Short mmCIF file of C-alpha atoms in Angstrom, two decimals:
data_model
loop_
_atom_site.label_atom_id
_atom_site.label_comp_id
_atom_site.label_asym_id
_atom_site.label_seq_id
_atom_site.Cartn_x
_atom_site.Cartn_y
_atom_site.Cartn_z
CA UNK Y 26 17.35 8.42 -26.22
CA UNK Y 27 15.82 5.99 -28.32
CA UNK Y 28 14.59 2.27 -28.47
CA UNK Y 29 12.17 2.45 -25.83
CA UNK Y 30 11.20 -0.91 -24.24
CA UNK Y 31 7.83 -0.90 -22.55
CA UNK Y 32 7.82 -4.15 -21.01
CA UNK Y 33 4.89 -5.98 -18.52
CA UNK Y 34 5.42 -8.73 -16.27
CA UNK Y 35 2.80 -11.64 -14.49
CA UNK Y 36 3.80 -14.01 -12.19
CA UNK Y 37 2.97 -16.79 -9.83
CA UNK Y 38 4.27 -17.46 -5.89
CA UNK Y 39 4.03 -20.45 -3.47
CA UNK Y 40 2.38 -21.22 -0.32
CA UNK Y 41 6.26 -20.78 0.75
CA UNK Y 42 9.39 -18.91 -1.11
CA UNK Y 43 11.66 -21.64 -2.68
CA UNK Y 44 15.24 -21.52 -2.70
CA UNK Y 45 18.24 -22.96 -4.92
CA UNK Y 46 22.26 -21.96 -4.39
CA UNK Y 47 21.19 -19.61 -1.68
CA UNK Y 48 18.99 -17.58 -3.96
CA UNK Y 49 15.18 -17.23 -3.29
CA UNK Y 50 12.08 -16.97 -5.82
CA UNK Y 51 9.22 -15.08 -4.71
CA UNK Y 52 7.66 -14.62 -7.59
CA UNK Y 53 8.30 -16.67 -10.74
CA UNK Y 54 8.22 -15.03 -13.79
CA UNK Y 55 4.63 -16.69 -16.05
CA UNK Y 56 4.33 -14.52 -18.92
CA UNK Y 57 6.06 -11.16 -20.72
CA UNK Y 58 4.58 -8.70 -23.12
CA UNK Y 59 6.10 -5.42 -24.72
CA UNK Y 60 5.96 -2.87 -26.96
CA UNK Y 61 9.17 -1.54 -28.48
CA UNK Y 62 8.72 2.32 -29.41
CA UNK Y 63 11.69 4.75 -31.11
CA UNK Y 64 12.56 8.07 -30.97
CA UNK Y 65 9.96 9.65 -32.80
CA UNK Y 66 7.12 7.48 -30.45
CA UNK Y 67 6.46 4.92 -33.37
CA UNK Y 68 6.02 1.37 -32.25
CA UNK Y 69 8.27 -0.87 -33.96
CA UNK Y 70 7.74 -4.02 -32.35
CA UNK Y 71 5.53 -6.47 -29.74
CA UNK Y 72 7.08 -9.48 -27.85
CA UNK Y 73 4.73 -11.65 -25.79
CA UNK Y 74 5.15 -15.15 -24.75
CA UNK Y 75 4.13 -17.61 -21.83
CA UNK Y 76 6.69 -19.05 -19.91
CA UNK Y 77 6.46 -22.60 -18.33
CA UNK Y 78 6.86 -22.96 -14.75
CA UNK Y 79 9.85 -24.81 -13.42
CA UNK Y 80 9.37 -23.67 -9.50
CA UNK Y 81 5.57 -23.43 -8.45
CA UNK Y 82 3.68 -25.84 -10.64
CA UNK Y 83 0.62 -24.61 -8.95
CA UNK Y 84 -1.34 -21.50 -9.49
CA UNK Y 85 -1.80 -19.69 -6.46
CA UNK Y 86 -5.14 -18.42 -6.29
CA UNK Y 87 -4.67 -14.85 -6.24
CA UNK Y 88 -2.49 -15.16 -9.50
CA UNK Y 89 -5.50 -17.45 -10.69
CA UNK Y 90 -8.24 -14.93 -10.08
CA UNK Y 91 -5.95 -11.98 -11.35
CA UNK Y 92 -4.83 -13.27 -14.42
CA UNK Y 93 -6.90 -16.08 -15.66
CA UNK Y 94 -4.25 -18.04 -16.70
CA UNK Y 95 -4.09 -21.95 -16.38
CA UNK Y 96 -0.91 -24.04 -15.27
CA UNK Y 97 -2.08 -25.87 -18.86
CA UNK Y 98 -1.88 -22.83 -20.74
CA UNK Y 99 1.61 -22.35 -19.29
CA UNK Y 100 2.97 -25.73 -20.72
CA UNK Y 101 2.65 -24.44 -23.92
CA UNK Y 102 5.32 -22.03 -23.33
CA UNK Y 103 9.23 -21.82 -23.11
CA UNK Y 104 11.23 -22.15 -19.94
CA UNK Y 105 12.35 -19.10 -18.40
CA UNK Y 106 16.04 -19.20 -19.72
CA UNK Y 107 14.86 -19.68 -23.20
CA UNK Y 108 11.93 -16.98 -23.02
CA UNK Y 109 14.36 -14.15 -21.57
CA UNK Y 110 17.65 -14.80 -24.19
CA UNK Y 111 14.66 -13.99 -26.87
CA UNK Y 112 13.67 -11.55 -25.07
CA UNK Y 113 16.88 -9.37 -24.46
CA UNK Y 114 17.93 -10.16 -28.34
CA UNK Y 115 14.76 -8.97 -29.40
CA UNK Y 116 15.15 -5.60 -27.26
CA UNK Y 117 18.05 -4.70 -29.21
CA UNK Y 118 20.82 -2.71 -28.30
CA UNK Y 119 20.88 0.27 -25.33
CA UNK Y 120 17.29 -0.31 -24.01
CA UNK Y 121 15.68 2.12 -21.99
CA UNK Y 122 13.25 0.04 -20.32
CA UNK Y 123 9.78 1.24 -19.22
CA UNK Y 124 7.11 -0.03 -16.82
CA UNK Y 125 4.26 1.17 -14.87
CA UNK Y 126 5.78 0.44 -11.36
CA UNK Y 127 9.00 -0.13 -9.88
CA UNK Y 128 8.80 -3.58 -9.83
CA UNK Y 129 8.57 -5.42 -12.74
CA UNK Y 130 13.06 -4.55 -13.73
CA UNK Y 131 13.48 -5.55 -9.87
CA UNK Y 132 11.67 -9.52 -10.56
CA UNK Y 133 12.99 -9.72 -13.98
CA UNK Y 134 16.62 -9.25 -12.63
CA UNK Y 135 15.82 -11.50 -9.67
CA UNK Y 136 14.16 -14.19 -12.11
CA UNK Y 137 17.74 -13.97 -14.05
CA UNK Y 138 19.73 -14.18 -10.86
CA UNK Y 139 17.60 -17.01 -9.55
CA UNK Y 140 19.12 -18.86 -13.36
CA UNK Y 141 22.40 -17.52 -13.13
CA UNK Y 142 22.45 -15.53 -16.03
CA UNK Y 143 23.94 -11.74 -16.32
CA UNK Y 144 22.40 -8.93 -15.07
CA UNK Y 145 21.16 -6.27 -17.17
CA UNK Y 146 23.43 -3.91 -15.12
CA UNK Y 147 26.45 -3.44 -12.86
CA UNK Y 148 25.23 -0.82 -10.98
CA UNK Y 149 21.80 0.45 -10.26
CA UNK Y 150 19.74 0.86 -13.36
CA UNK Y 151 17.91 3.64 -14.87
CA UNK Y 152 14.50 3.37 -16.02
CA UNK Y 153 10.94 4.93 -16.36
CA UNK Y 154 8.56 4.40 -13.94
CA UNK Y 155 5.58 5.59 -16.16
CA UNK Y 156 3.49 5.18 -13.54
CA UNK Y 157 5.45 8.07 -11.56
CA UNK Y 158 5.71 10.12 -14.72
CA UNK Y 159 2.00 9.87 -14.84
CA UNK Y 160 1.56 11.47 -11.38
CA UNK Y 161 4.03 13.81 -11.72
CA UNK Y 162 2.39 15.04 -15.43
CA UNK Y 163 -1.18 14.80 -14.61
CA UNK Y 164 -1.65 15.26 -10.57
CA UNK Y 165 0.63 15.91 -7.88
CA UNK Y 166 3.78 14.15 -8.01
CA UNK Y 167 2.79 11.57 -5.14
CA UNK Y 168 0.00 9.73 -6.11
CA UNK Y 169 0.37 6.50 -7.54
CA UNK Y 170 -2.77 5.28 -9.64
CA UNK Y 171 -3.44 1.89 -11.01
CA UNK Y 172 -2.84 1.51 -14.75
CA UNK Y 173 -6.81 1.18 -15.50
CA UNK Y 174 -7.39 4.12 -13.64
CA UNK Y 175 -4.74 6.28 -16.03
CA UNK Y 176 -6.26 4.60 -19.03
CA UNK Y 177 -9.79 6.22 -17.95
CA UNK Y 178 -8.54 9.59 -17.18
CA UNK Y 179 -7.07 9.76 -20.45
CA UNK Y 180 -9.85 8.30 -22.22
CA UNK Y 181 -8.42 5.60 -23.67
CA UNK Y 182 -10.25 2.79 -25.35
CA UNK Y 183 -10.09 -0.34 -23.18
CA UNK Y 184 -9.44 -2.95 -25.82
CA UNK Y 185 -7.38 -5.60 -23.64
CA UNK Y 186 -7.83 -7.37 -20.55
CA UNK Y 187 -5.85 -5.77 -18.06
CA UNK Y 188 -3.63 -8.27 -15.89
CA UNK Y 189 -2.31 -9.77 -19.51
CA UNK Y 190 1.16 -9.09 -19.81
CA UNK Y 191 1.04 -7.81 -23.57
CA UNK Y 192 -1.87 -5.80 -22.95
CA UNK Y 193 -0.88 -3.79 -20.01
CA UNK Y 194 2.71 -3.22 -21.71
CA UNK Y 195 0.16 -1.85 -24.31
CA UNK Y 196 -1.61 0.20 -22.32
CA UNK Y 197 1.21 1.31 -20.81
CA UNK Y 198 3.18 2.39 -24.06
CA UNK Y 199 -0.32 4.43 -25.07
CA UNK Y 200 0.20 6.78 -21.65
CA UNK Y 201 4.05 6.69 -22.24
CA UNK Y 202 3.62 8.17 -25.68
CA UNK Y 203 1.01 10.64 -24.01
CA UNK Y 204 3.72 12.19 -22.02
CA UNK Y 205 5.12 15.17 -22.54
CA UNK Y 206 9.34 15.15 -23.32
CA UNK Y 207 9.83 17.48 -20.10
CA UNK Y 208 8.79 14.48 -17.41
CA UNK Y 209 11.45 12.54 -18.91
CA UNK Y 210 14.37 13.89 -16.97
CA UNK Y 211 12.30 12.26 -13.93
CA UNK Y 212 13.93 8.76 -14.40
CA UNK Y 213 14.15 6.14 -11.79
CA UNK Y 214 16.70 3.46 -10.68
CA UNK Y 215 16.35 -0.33 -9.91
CA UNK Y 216 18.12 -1.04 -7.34
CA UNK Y 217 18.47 -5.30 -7.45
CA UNK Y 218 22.00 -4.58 -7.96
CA UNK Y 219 23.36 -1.64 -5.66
CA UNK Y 220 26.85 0.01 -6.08
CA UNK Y 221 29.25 -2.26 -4.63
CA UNK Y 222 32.66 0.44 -4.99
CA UNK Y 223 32.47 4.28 -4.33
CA UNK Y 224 32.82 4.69 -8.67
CA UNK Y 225 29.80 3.07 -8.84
CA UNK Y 226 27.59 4.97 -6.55
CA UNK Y 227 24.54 7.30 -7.81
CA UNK Y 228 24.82 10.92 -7.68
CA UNK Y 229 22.52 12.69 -10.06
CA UNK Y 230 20.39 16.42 -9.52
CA UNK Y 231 17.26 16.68 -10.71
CA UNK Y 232 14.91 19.53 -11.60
CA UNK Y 233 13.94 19.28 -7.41
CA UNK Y 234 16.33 17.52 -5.50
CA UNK Y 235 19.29 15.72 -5.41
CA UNK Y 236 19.86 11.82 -5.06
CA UNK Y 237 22.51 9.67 -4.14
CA UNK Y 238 22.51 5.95 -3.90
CA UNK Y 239 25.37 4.69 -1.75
CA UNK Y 240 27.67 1.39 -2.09
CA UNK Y 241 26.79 -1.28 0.37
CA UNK Y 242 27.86 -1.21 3.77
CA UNK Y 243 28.63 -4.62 6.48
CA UNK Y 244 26.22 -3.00 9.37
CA UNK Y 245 24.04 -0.21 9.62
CA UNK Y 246 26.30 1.14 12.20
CA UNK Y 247 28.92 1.86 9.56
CA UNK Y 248 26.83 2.91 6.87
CA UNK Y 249 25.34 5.29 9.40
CA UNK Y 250 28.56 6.69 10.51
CA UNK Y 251 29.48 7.35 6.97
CA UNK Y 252 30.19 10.88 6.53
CA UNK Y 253 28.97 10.98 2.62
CA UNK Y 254 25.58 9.18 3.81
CA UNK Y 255 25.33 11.33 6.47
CA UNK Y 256 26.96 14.59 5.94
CA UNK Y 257 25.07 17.35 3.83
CA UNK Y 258 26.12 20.05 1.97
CA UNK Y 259 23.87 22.24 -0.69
CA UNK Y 260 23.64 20.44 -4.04
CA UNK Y 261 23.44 23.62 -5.78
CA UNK Y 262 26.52 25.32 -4.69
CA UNK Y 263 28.25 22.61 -3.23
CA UNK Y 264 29.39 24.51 -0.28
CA UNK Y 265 29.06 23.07 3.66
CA UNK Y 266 25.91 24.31 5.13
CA UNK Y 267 24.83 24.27 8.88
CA UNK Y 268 22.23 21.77 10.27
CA UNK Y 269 19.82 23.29 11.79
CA UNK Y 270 17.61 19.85 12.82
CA UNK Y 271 20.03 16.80 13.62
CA UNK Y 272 19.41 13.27 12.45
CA UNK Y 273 16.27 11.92 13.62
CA UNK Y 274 14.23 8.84 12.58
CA UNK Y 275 10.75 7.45 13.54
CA UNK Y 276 11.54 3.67 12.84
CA UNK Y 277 15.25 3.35 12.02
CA UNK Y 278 14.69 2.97 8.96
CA UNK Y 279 14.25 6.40 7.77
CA UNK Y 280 16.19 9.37 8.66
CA UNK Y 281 15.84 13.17 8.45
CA UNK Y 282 17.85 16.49 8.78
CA UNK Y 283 17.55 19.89 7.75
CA UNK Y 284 20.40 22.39 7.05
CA UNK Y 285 20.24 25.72 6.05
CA UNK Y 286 22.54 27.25 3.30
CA UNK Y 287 22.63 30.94 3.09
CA UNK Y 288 22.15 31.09 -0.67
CA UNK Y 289 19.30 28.44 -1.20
CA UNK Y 290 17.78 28.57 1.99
CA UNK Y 291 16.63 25.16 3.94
CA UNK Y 292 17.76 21.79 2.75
CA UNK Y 293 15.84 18.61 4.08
CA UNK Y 294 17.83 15.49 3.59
CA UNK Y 295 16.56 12.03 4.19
CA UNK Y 296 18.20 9.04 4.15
CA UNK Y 297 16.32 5.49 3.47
CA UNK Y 298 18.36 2.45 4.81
CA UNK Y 299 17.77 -1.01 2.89
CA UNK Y 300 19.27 -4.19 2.56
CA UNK Y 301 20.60 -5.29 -0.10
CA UNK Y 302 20.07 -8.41 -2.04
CA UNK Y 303 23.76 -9.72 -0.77
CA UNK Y 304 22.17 -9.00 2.64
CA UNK Y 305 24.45 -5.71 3.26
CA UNK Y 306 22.98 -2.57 3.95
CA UNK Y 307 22.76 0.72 1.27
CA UNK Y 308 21.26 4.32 1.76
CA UNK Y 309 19.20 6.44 -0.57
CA UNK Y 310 19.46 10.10 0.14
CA UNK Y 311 17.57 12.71 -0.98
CA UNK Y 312 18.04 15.94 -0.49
CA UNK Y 313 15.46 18.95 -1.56
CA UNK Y 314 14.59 22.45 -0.17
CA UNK Y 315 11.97 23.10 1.84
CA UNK Y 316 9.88 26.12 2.69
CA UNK Y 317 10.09 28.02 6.48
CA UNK Y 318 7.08 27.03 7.60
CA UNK Y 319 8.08 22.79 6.20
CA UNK Y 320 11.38 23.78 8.42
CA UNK Y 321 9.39 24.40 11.47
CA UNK Y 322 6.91 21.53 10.57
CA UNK Y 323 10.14 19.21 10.94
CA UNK Y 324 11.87 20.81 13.96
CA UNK Y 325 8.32 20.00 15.33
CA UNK Y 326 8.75 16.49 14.72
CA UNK Y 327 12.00 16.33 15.47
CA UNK Y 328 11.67 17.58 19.18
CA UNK Y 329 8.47 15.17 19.24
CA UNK Y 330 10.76 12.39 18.67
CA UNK Y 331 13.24 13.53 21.40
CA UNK Y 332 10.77 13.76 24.07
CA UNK Y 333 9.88 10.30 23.19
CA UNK Y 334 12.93 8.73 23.44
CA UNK Y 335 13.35 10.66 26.73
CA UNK Y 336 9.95 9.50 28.37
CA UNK Y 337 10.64 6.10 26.89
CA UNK Y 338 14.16 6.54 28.81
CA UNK Y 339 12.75 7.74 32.16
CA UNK Y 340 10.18 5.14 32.08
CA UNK Y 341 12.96 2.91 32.06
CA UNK Y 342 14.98 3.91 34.73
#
């Protein structure tokens, strides 16, 4: 892959969310910087601009203090609609986008939604999290540092003020073109837009586990009585495998198993429930093996969670 576009997002909010058509703002979109970078990890391009505000035309004061930019500055700038067609042209063709954070794809695609233009995607979107790929290159996988912190560890010069949209793409692009070629197979997806038919649904190993992002479901009753959400069977060899925990979830919102296949040994799944933006509900499942003693460590809290629901039960009889 090529045409890397490392991209940064600020933005602004209200005292409350505004709304227009049935679609909701959060955050509105203030200013975007990035660095376009090929193949080879040569920058080829910057984009930065300002964008005035058409929704909250005042600065709320954490933006204010964060960013130290004024509502005056921001009438110098394009209006959202104008700022983003440049913005997409200038990317090019076949992007693969790149921020620190899984946020930034998720408010750009709400910003366009909010102005009625097209997505970027159909279907959940890859990107790189660079973030994540720091963690997973430099410490364990899990931790997720802020983008000054990954700056200092690398020993970076800090020659922009972070918070800027241009300079943190910057930054950002410097630790991107640190990484080494192996941690990119660890992609992410943006979810704004979820799978809406079974064709467009995620499947995808990687080097640890397996994921699968589901098409949206009416309830969480159905979606949690689907058998591909719920069923499990070992991503390596494909083959039905025997649960050895059943389904159990601390706050309905997340869900574990664990099955054992013969060949690969255990297999926890999890399944994350979320609403999507049409206000259906989608799953995430992951599913990853586990060591004996992680097995036990489950069944643990497993059992813990059915002598809960049984006290809470007696209690209430």
């Amino acid at each position: 892959m090529g045409n890397y576009i490392v991209f940064d997002l600020e933005w602004n909010q209200g005292k409350t969310v505004k709304e227009r058509n049935g679609k909701s703002l959060p955050f509105e979109i203030i200013e975007i910087g990035a660095v376009r970078i090929d193949e080879n990890m040569n920058r080829t391009g910057e984009f930065s601009r300002l964008i005035r505000p058409q929704v909250y035309k005042k600065m709320h004061k954490i933006t204010e203090d964060l960013i130290h930019i004024s509502m005056e500055d921001l009438q110098k700038g394009d209006d959202f609609v104008t700022v983003i067609t440049e913005f997409l042209e200038w990317c090019g063709e076949k992007p693969t986008f790149c921020t620190w954070g899984p946020l930034d794809l998720t408010e750009l695609q709400r910003n366009m939604d909010f102005y009625d233009l097209p997505l970027l995607s159909d279907r959940p979107l890859p990107f790189y999290d660079v973030q994540k790929l720091f963690s997973i290159q430099y410490e364990d996988g899990k931790m997720r540092r802020s983008l000054e912190h990954a700056t200092d560890s690398l020993g970076m010069e800090k020659d922009g003020a972070f918070h800027r949209a241009l300079s943190d793409a910057d930054y950002t692009a410097r630790i991107f073109c640190e990484l080494s070629r192996k941690v990119f197979y660890n992609y992410s997806f943006d979810n704004y837009v979820t799978p809406k038919t079974k064709d467009q649904e995620v499947h995808i190993i990687f080097e640890h586990y397996a994921k699968y992002i589901s098409r949206e479901f009416k309830t969480r009753e159905e979606l949690l009585s689907d058998p591909e959400v719920m069923g499990t069977k070992c991503y390596i060899c494909n083959k039905p495998i025997k649960r050895k925990v059943k389904w159990f979830s601390n706050n309905g919102k997340h869900f574990y198993s664990v099955s054992l296949c013969k060949e690969h040994g255990y297999m926890r799944a999890k399944v994350r429930v979320k609403k999507a933006e049409s206000q259906k509900y989608y799953a995430v499942k992951t599913l990853k093996f586990i060591t004996d003693k992680e097995m036990l460590e489950m069944k643990a809290k497993s059992e813990k969670k059915s002598f809960n629901r049984l006290s809470d039960h007696k209690k209430n009889s």
